Amino acid sequence: MTNLKNLMLGAVATTMLLVSAAKADDDVKLRLNWMYYGSHAGFALGKVKGFYKDAGINLDIRSGNGSGSAHRLVANGDSDFSYGSCGSMVNLASQGAALISVAVIDAMGSDAILVRPDAAITTISDLKGKKLLTTSNAGVNTFFPIVLSTAGLAPSDITLTNVPDGALVSSYLQGAGDAVGMLGGIDDKPAEIKKNGGAAPVVFPYSSYGVNQIGYCIVARKEMVAKNPDLVKRFVQATIKSYKAAAANPDAAIAAIGDIVGGTMNEDEGKAQARAVLDVTLSLLYSAANKDKTLGLNVPSDWESMVTLMKKYNDLDPKVAATQFYTNDFVK
């Protein structure tokens, strides 16, 4: 009887251990700012190499259709984390979305105006009366008014036309609606233009026109940060490990994203395009103010500078403090 009882207790204990093991990994959904491109290769490498798995995370990486959309999907609980424009997140948070940056990947902005070389545009002033393309949810829209103001132009001087998310580059190449260029990131759009047979664009980086912005953040709900800080910590640390590994071996990161996405991402041309994009992202991991080169760090002075700009040009509440939009609790 004692042996039977011990066997039964052992079986119960084994079952409980199996159930516990089965529930050990947290299901986490990461929402990207766009369809897969080279900048996302760090996440892919972490998933393929098991860095997230080692952190007890079963990572589901989902493509998106703009930073604003990605952040909103986190705010409404569809996704757990988003990777997207920090400025776009600030706009949403200032409107009531309970969002916060828990880490920074692209520490410097890559936003720019990209113009077709056949448009004979040599300065931003030449854009007066012209048309540019963009997409409605793109983070690149956030600081465009600042660029115009610095260049002595008014928003009414340029017509912005929204096009479908996946048609931006093709519409640009076709000069849709008589547009001479588009708003986009120098991290991915020049490589995509080249892949589709276009000539190198004339580039007007926002950074040359008074825009000192942080690029792309890892964003979470404030509720998650408060109620499940351990999960946030594990996700952030796994992401930092993943991007450090991508910096050490970019080709492995490109192979990883090819494994996940397949199709043209596994072909030589697709890999070359993704690698060109990733190289730009890896060059933006640290701002000049990040003296110790702490990957993922929300640098206070960078945030202060960006929020100050948004107060001046984007109608951000002048009373809000930059510190309410980020935390470094999970980076170090």
mmCIF file of C-alpha atoms in Angstrom:
data_model
loop_
_atom_site.group_PDB
_atom_site.id
_atom_site.type_symbol
_atom_site.label_atom_id
_atom_site.label_comp_id
_atom_site.label_asym_id
_atom_site.label_seq_id
_atom_site.Cartn_x
_atom_site.Cartn_y
_atom_site.Cartn_z
ATOM 1 C CA MET A 1 0.000 0.000 0.000
ATOM 2 C CA THR A 2 2.860 2.327 0.889
ATOM 3 C CA ASN A 3 4.606 1.562 -2.398
ATOM 4 C CA LEU A 4 1.398 2.240 -4.321
ATOM 5 C CA LYS A 5 0.956 5.518 -2.473
ATOM 6 C CA ASN A 6 4.543 6.513 -3.252
ATOM 7 C CA LEU A 7 4.067 5.630 -6.894
ATOM 8 C CA MET A 8 0.924 7.725 -7.054
ATOM 9 C CA LEU A 9 2.634 10.667 -5.377
ATOM 10 C CA GLY A 10 5.557 10.307 -7.765
ATOM 11 C CA ALA A 11 3.212 10.280 -10.753
ATOM 12 C CA VAL A 12 1.456 13.398 -9.504
ATOM 13 C CA ALA A 13 4.773 15.146 -8.966
ATOM 14 C CA THR A 14 5.971 14.161 -12.432
ATOM 15 C CA THR A 15 2.749 15.421 -13.989
ATOM 16 C CA MET A 16 3.073 18.722 -12.158
ATOM 17 C CA LEU A 17 6.655 19.091 -13.373
ATOM 18 C CA LEU A 18 5.624 18.372 -16.950
ATOM 19 C CA VAL A 19 2.800 20.911 -16.756
ATOM 20 C CA SER A 20 5.175 23.450 -15.242
ATOM 21 C CA ALA A 21 7.748 22.821 -17.970
ATOM 22 C CA ALA A 22 5.107 23.165 -20.659
ATOM 23 C CA LYS A 23 4.128 26.563 -19.281
ATOM 24 C CA ALA A 24 7.681 27.754 -18.665
ATOM 25 C CA ASP A 25 7.978 29.905 -21.796
ATOM 26 C CA ASP A 26 5.997 33.119 -22.039
ATOM 27 C CA ASP A 27 4.291 33.706 -25.377
ATOM 28 C CA VAL A 28 5.367 37.157 -26.550
ATOM 29 C CA LYS A 29 4.219 38.968 -29.693
ATOM 30 C CA LEU A 30 6.582 41.569 -31.138
ATOM 31 C CA ARG A 31 5.043 43.966 -33.667
ATOM 32 C CA LEU A 32 7.472 45.417 -36.202
ATOM 33 C CA ASN A 33 7.130 48.858 -37.746
ATOM 34 C CA TRP A 34 6.958 47.485 -41.267
ATOM 35 C CA MET A 35 7.194 44.393 -43.399
ATOM 36 C CA TYR A 36 10.403 42.465 -42.734
ATOM 37 C CA TYR A 37 13.581 44.263 -43.805
ATOM 38 C CA GLY A 38 17.251 44.212 -42.820
ATOM 39 C CA SER A 39 16.909 46.332 -39.685
ATOM 40 C CA HIS A 40 14.833 43.547 -38.140
ATOM 41 C CA ALA A 41 17.573 40.949 -38.579
ATOM 42 C CA GLY A 42 18.686 41.239 -34.950
ATOM 43 C CA PHE A 43 15.315 39.997 -33.728
ATOM 44 C CA ALA A 44 15.455 37.173 -36.257
ATOM 45 C CA LEU A 45 18.950 36.161 -35.139
ATOM 46 C CA GLY A 46 17.844 36.067 -31.505
ATOM 47 C CA LYS A 47 14.919 33.832 -32.383
ATOM 48 C CA VAL A 48 16.933 31.464 -34.582
ATOM 49 C CA LYS A 49 19.857 31.267 -32.147
ATOM 50 C CA GLY A 50 17.530 30.642 -29.206
ATOM 51 C CA PHE A 51 18.382 33.787 -27.226
ATOM 52 C CA TYR A 52 14.711 34.498 -26.554
ATOM 53 C CA LYS A 53 14.069 30.827 -25.828
ATOM 54 C CA ASP A 54 16.910 30.864 -23.306
ATOM 55 C CA ALA A 55 15.153 33.809 -21.651
ATOM 56 C CA GLY A 56 11.940 31.797 -21.327
ATOM 57 C CA ILE A 57 10.236 33.534 -24.226
ATOM 58 C CA ASN A 58 8.400 31.995 -27.159
ATOM 59 C CA LEU A 59 8.749 34.917 -29.581
ATOM 60 C CA ASP A 60 6.221 35.577 -32.332
ATOM 61 C CA ILE A 61 7.523 38.300 -34.692
ATOM 62 C CA ARG A 62 4.780 40.009 -36.684
ATOM 63 C CA SER A 63 5.211 42.466 -39.555
ATOM 64 C CA GLY A 64 3.492 45.862 -39.375
ATOM 65 C CA ASN A 65 2.326 48.768 -41.506
ATOM 66 C CA GLY A 66 3.915 51.801 -39.896
ATOM 67 C CA SER A 67 5.258 52.784 -36.492
ATOM 68 C CA GLY A 68 2.025 54.437 -35.400
ATOM 69 C CA SER A 69 0.053 51.311 -36.178
ATOM 70 C CA ALA A 70 2.596 49.076 -34.431
ATOM 71 C CA HIS A 71 2.518 51.150 -31.241
ATOM 72 C CA ARG A 72 -1.275 51.299 -31.264
ATOM 73 C CA LEU A 73 -1.413 47.506 -31.456
ATOM 74 C CA VAL A 74 0.650 47.394 -28.264
ATOM 75 C CA ALA A 75 -1.539 50.008 -26.608
ATOM 76 C CA ASN A 76 -4.713 48.029 -27.341
ATOM 77 C CA GLY A 77 -3.207 44.735 -26.169
ATOM 78 C CA ASP A 78 -2.892 43.004 -29.542
ATOM 79 C CA SER A 79 0.898 42.853 -29.204
ATOM 80 C CA ASP A 80 3.260 42.868 -26.229
ATOM 81 C CA PHE A 81 6.121 44.936 -27.642
ATOM 82 C CA SER A 82 6.640 47.084 -30.704
ATOM 83 C CA TYR A 83 9.693 48.249 -32.618
ATOM 84 C CA GLY A 84 9.045 51.652 -34.151
ATOM 85 C CA SER A 85 9.625 55.383 -34.217
ATOM 86 C CA CYS A 86 10.213 56.915 -30.794
ATOM 87 C CA GLY A 87 8.675 60.187 -31.961
ATOM 88 C CA SER A 88 5.552 58.387 -33.103
ATOM 89 C CA MET A 89 5.305 56.726 -29.691
ATOM 90 C CA VAL A 90 5.612 60.100 -27.929
ATOM 91 C CA ASN A 91 2.758 61.457 -30.024
ATOM 92 C CA LEU A 92 0.515 58.536 -29.074
ATOM 93 C CA ALA A 93 1.529 58.590 -25.399
ATOM 94 C CA SER A 94 0.827 62.322 -25.181
ATOM 95 C CA GLN A 95 -2.679 61.591 -26.491
ATOM 96 C CA GLY A 96 -3.350 59.108 -23.704
ATOM 97 C CA ALA A 97 -1.851 55.813 -24.851
ATOM 98 C CA ALA A 98 -0.161 54.235 -21.807
ATOM 99 C CA LEU A 99 3.096 53.432 -23.632
ATOM 100 C CA ILE A 100 6.758 53.701 -22.670
ATOM 101 C CA SER A 101 10.124 53.056 -24.310
ATOM 102 C CA VAL A 102 11.948 50.239 -22.496
ATOM 103 C CA ALA A 103 14.989 50.284 -24.814
ATOM 104 C CA VAL A 104 16.362 52.064 -27.866
ATOM 105 C CA ILE A 105 17.751 50.205 -30.881
ATOM 106 C CA ASP A 106 18.310 52.915 -33.516
ATOM 107 C CA ALA A 107 19.670 55.650 -31.272
ATOM 108 C CA MET A 108 19.744 58.194 -34.076
ATOM 109 C CA GLY A 109 17.079 58.950 -36.617
ATOM 110 C CA SER A 110 17.370 57.870 -40.246
ATOM 111 C CA ASP A 111 14.420 59.910 -41.535
ATOM 112 C CA ALA A 112 14.890 61.803 -44.769
ATOM 113 C CA ILE A 113 13.280 63.311 -47.823
ATOM 114 C CA LEU A 114 14.230 61.184 -50.820
ATOM 115 C CA VAL A 115 13.920 62.787 -54.242
ATOM 116 C CA ARG A 116 14.258 61.261 -57.697
ATOM 117 C CA PRO A 117 17.489 62.511 -59.334
ATOM 118 C CA ASP A 118 15.603 63.380 -62.543
ATOM 119 C CA ALA A 119 13.431 65.889 -60.642
ATOM 120 C CA ALA A 120 16.155 68.584 -60.705
ATOM 121 C CA ILE A 121 15.763 69.263 -56.969
ATOM 122 C CA THR A 122 19.010 70.452 -55.361
ATOM 123 C CA THR A 123 17.723 72.096 -52.159
ATOM 124 C CA ILE A 124 14.667 71.644 -49.980
ATOM 125 C CA SER A 125 13.550 75.104 -51.064
ATOM 126 C CA ASP A 126 13.193 73.680 -54.584
ATOM 127 C CA LEU A 127 10.395 71.461 -53.235
ATOM 128 C CA LYS A 128 8.029 74.411 -52.839
ATOM 129 C CA GLY A 129 4.883 73.676 -54.823
ATOM 130 C CA LYS A 130 5.886 70.031 -55.335
ATOM 131 C CA LYS A 131 4.321 66.766 -54.240
ATOM 132 C CA LEU A 132 5.843 64.076 -52.008
ATOM 133 C CA LEU A 133 4.612 60.605 -51.115
ATOM 134 C CA THR A 134 4.330 59.026 -47.688
ATOM 135 C CA THR A 135 2.208 56.497 -45.792
ATOM 136 C CA SER A 136 -0.316 57.448 -43.158
ATOM 137 C CA ASN A 137 1.194 55.527 -40.229
ATOM 138 C CA ALA A 138 4.865 56.165 -40.931
ATOM 139 C CA GLY A 139 7.015 57.576 -38.143
ATOM 140 C CA VAL A 140 8.845 59.672 -40.744
ATOM 141 C CA ASN A 141 5.824 62.006 -40.801
ATOM 142 C CA THR A 142 6.349 63.120 -37.195
ATOM 143 C CA PHE A 143 9.305 65.452 -37.699
ATOM 144 C CA PHE A 144 8.630 66.540 -41.283
ATOM 145 C CA PRO A 145 7.063 69.860 -40.120
ATOM 146 C CA ILE A 146 10.280 70.672 -38.260
ATOM 147 C CA VAL A 147 12.342 70.155 -41.404
ATOM 148 C CA LEU A 148 10.038 72.459 -43.354
ATOM 149 C CA SER A 149 10.179 75.145 -40.687
ATOM 150 C CA THR A 150 13.975 75.028 -40.529
ATOM 151 C CA ALA A 151 14.132 75.310 -44.310
ATOM 152 C CA GLY A 152 11.802 78.320 -44.278
ATOM 153 C CA LEU A 153 8.826 76.476 -45.755
ATOM 154 C CA ALA A 154 5.263 76.096 -44.545
ATOM 155 C CA PRO A 155 3.328 72.806 -44.561
ATOM 156 C CA SER A 156 1.088 74.276 -47.252
ATOM 157 C CA ASP A 157 4.107 74.703 -49.552
ATOM 158 C CA ILE A 158 4.347 70.956 -50.166
ATOM 159 C CA THR A 159 1.585 68.478 -50.913
ATOM 160 C CA LEU A 160 1.898 65.161 -49.061
ATOM 161 C CA THR A 161 0.045 62.244 -50.634
ATOM 162 C CA ASN A 162 -0.578 59.004 -48.745
ATOM 163 C CA VAL A 163 -0.165 55.771 -50.684
ATOM 164 C CA PRO A 164 -0.775 52.146 -49.611
ATOM 165 C CA ASP A 165 1.825 50.746 -47.258
ATOM 166 C CA GLY A 166 3.432 48.331 -49.701
ATOM 167 C CA ALA A 167 3.373 50.677 -52.689
ATOM 168 C CA LEU A 168 5.567 53.544 -51.512
ATOM 169 C CA VAL A 169 8.712 52.768 -53.498
ATOM 170 C CA SER A 170 6.907 51.648 -56.649
ATOM 171 C CA SER A 171 4.775 54.814 -56.556
ATOM 172 C CA TYR A 172 7.925 56.889 -56.053
ATOM 173 C CA LEU A 173 9.635 55.287 -59.032
ATOM 174 C CA GLN A 174 6.573 55.867 -61.199
ATOM 175 C CA GLY A 175 6.179 59.473 -60.099
ATOM 176 C CA ALA A 176 2.613 58.726 -59.051
ATOM 177 C CA GLY A 177 0.440 61.836 -58.903
ATOM 178 C CA ASP A 178 3.350 63.921 -60.240
ATOM 179 C CA ALA A 179 5.267 63.345 -56.991
ATOM 180 C CA VAL A 180 8.983 64.111 -57.169
ATOM 181 C CA GLY A 181 9.973 62.162 -54.070
ATOM 182 C CA MET A 182 8.920 60.605 -50.814
ATOM 183 C CA LEU A 183 9.479 60.587 -47.083
ATOM 184 C CA GLY A 184 11.410 57.538 -45.925
ATOM 185 C CA GLY A 185 14.318 56.154 -43.966
ATOM 186 C CA ILE A 186 17.851 56.100 -45.314
ATOM 187 C CA ASP A 187 18.203 52.777 -43.523
ATOM 188 C CA ASP A 188 15.942 50.871 -45.918
ATOM 189 C CA LYS A 189 14.511 52.953 -48.753
ATOM 190 C CA PRO A 190 17.645 53.632 -50.888
ATOM 191 C CA ALA A 191 18.392 49.900 -50.930
ATOM 192 C CA GLU A 192 14.810 49.120 -51.915
ATOM 193 C CA ILE A 193 14.918 51.758 -54.656
ATOM 194 C CA LYS A 194 18.110 50.220 -56.040
ATOM 195 C CA LYS A 195 16.646 46.708 -55.913
ATOM 196 C CA ASN A 196 13.692 47.889 -57.984
ATOM 197 C CA GLY A 197 15.867 49.405 -60.681
ATOM 198 C CA GLY A 198 15.860 53.027 -59.544
ATOM 199 C CA ALA A 199 18.792 55.422 -59.458
ATOM 200 C CA ALA A 200 20.217 56.547 -56.138
ATOM 201 C CA PRO A 201 17.925 59.259 -54.729
ATOM 202 C CA VAL A 202 18.892 62.773 -53.739
ATOM 203 C CA VAL A 203 18.770 62.607 -49.944
ATOM 204 C CA PHE A 204 17.895 65.385 -47.516
ATOM 205 C CA PRO A 205 18.416 63.879 -44.019
ATOM 206 C CA TYR A 206 16.244 65.352 -41.296
ATOM 207 C CA SER A 207 19.353 65.558 -39.123
ATOM 208 C CA SER A 208 20.708 68.251 -41.455
ATOM 209 C CA TYR A 209 17.676 70.430 -40.720
ATOM 210 C CA GLY A 210 17.618 70.723 -36.955
ATOM 211 C CA VAL A 211 16.051 67.351 -36.154
ATOM 212 C CA ASN A 212 17.992 65.663 -33.370
ATOM 213 C CA GLN A 213 15.734 62.683 -32.909
ATOM 214 C CA ILE A 214 16.003 59.233 -31.436
ATOM 215 C CA GLY A 215 15.255 56.587 -34.030
ATOM 216 C CA TYR A 216 13.459 53.387 -33.041
ATOM 217 C CA CYS A 217 12.406 52.182 -29.599
ATOM 218 C CA ILE A 218 11.211 48.967 -28.055
ATOM 219 C CA VAL A 219 7.831 49.990 -26.674
ATOM 220 C CA ALA A 220 5.650 48.315 -24.058
ATOM 221 C CA ARG A 221 2.460 49.094 -22.174
ATOM 222 C CA LYS A 222 3.025 50.777 -18.837
ATOM 223 C CA GLU A 223 0.698 48.186 -17.321
ATOM 224 C CA MET A 224 3.035 45.365 -18.399
ATOM 225 C CA VAL A 225 6.046 47.237 -17.056
ATOM 226 C CA ALA A 226 4.306 47.569 -13.685
ATOM 227 C CA LYS A 227 2.781 44.087 -13.442
ATOM 228 C CA ASN A 228 5.343 41.880 -15.204
ATOM 229 C CA PRO A 229 8.733 43.606 -15.006
ATOM 230 C CA ASP A 230 10.548 40.267 -15.103
ATOM 231 C CA LEU A 231 9.166 39.503 -18.571
ATOM 232 C CA VAL A 232 10.095 42.971 -19.806
ATOM 233 C CA LYS A 233 13.608 42.539 -18.418
ATOM 234 C CA ARG A 234 14.052 39.156 -20.079
ATOM 235 C CA PHE A 235 12.789 40.445 -23.419
ATOM 236 C CA VAL A 236 14.989 43.543 -23.373
ATOM 237 C CA GLN A 237 18.097 41.624 -22.352
ATOM 238 C CA ALA A 238 17.509 38.983 -25.039
ATOM 239 C CA THR A 239 17.051 41.743 -27.613
ATOM 240 C CA ILE A 240 20.259 43.478 -26.556
ATOM 241 C CA LYS A 241 22.097 40.152 -26.811
ATOM 242 C CA SER A 242 20.579 39.590 -30.250
ATOM 243 C CA TYR A 243 21.675 42.950 -31.669
ATOM 244 C CA LYS A 244 25.155 42.614 -30.204
ATOM 245 C CA ALA A 245 25.375 39.259 -31.971
ATOM 246 C CA ALA A 246 24.098 40.850 -35.187
ATOM 247 C CA ALA A 247 26.800 43.530 -34.949
ATOM 248 C CA ALA A 248 29.443 40.852 -34.442
ATOM 249 C CA ASN A 249 28.176 38.714 -37.332
ATOM 250 C CA PRO A 250 25.835 40.585 -39.700
ATOM 251 C CA ASP A 251 25.821 37.771 -42.247
ATOM 252 C CA ALA A 252 24.474 35.351 -39.629
ATOM 253 C CA ALA A 253 21.696 37.835 -38.859
ATOM 254 C CA ILE A 254 20.804 38.098 -42.553
ATOM 255 C CA ALA A 255 20.764 34.308 -42.827
ATOM 256 C CA ALA A 256 18.449 34.180 -39.808
ATOM 257 C CA ILE A 257 15.919 36.590 -41.254
ATOM 258 C CA GLY A 258 16.068 34.602 -44.486
ATOM 259 C CA ASP A 259 15.256 31.437 -42.524
ATOM 260 C CA ILE A 260 12.185 33.094 -41.019
ATOM 261 C CA VAL A 261 10.853 35.012 -44.023
ATOM 262 C CA GLY A 262 12.006 32.800 -46.889
ATOM 263 C CA GLY A 263 11.355 33.805 -50.501
ATOM 264 C CA THR A 264 13.551 36.577 -51.896
ATOM 265 C CA MET A 265 15.147 37.071 -48.471
ATOM 266 C CA ASN A 266 16.951 33.794 -49.127
ATOM 267 C CA GLU A 267 18.174 34.829 -52.574
ATOM 268 C CA ASP A 268 21.474 36.602 -53.196
ATOM 269 C CA GLU A 269 19.849 39.872 -54.284
ATOM 270 C CA GLY A 270 17.503 39.889 -51.311
ATOM 271 C CA LYS A 271 20.322 39.120 -48.913
ATOM 272 C CA ALA A 272 22.445 41.934 -50.359
ATOM 273 C CA GLN A 273 19.602 44.415 -49.930
ATOM 274 C CA ALA A 274 18.915 43.269 -46.368
ATOM 275 C CA ARG A 275 22.602 43.470 -45.490
ATOM 276 C CA ALA A 276 22.850 47.048 -46.823
ATOM 277 C CA VAL A 277 19.887 48.014 -44.652
ATOM 278 C CA LEU A 278 21.230 46.231 -41.568
ATOM 279 C CA ASP A 279 24.590 47.948 -41.951
ATOM 280 C CA VAL A 280 22.872 51.338 -41.658
ATOM 281 C CA THR A 281 20.963 50.229 -38.556
ATOM 282 C CA LEU A 282 24.129 48.910 -36.921
ATOM 283 C CA SER A 283 25.783 52.289 -37.536
ATOM 284 C CA LEU A 284 22.987 53.981 -35.558
ATOM 285 C CA LEU A 285 23.042 51.855 -32.396
ATOM 286 C CA TYR A 286 24.764 54.515 -30.284
ATOM 287 C CA SER A 287 24.289 58.266 -30.201
ATOM 288 C CA ALA A 288 27.177 60.624 -29.526
ATOM 289 C CA ALA A 289 25.775 61.192 -26.022
ATOM 290 C CA ASN A 290 25.941 57.473 -25.201
ATOM 291 C CA LYS A 291 29.526 57.742 -23.977
ATOM 292 C CA ASP A 292 29.745 54.223 -22.532
ATOM 293 C CA LYS A 293 28.088 52.656 -25.601
ATOM 294 C CA THR A 294 25.411 50.918 -23.572
ATOM 295 C CA LEU A 295 23.243 49.174 -26.156
ATOM 296 C CA GLY A 296 19.554 49.854 -25.658
ATOM 297 C CA LEU A 297 20.084 52.883 -23.409
ATOM 298 C CA ASN A 298 17.481 55.641 -23.408
ATOM 299 C CA VAL A 299 19.929 58.551 -23.208
ATOM 300 C CA PRO A 300 18.272 61.314 -21.126
ATOM 301 C CA SER A 301 19.815 64.205 -23.063
ATOM 302 C CA ASP A 302 18.696 62.695 -26.378
ATOM 303 C CA TRP A 303 15.146 62.375 -25.100
ATOM 304 C CA GLU A 304 15.183 65.901 -23.707
ATOM 305 C CA SER A 305 16.333 67.266 -27.054
ATOM 306 C CA MET A 306 13.700 65.373 -29.046
ATOM 307 C CA VAL A 307 10.817 66.212 -26.709
ATOM 308 C CA THR A 308 11.838 69.885 -26.710
ATOM 309 C CA LEU A 309 11.628 69.897 -30.505
ATOM 310 C CA MET A 310 8.206 68.260 -30.392
ATOM 311 C CA LYS A 311 6.946 70.859 -27.927
ATOM 312 C CA LYS A 312 8.033 73.605 -30.273
ATOM 313 C CA TYR A 313 6.907 72.166 -33.594
ATOM 314 C CA ASN A 314 4.479 69.293 -32.977
ATOM 315 C CA ASP A 315 2.111 70.865 -30.446
ATOM 316 C CA LEU A 316 3.312 68.552 -27.674
ATOM 317 C CA ASP A 317 2.075 69.681 -24.252
ATOM 318 C CA PRO A 318 4.778 72.076 -22.969
ATOM 319 C CA LYS A 319 4.291 70.782 -19.433
ATOM 320 C CA VAL A 320 5.166 67.129 -20.109
ATOM 321 C CA ALA A 321 8.544 65.868 -18.976
ATOM 322 C CA ALA A 322 10.739 63.815 -21.305
ATOM 323 C CA THR A 323 11.297 61.314 -18.497
ATOM 324 C CA GLN A 324 7.679 60.123 -18.643
ATOM 325 C CA PHE A 325 8.279 58.524 -22.047
ATOM 326 C CA TYR A 326 11.133 56.121 -21.209
ATOM 327 C CA THR A 327 12.728 53.929 -18.548
ATOM 328 C CA ASN A 328 16.185 52.374 -18.260
ATOM 329 C CA ASP A 329 15.136 49.896 -15.584
ATOM 330 C CA PHE A 330 15.527 46.956 -17.970
ATOM 331 C CA VAL A 331 18.612 47.919 -19.943
ATOM 332 C CA LYS A 332 21.390 47.569 -17.397
#
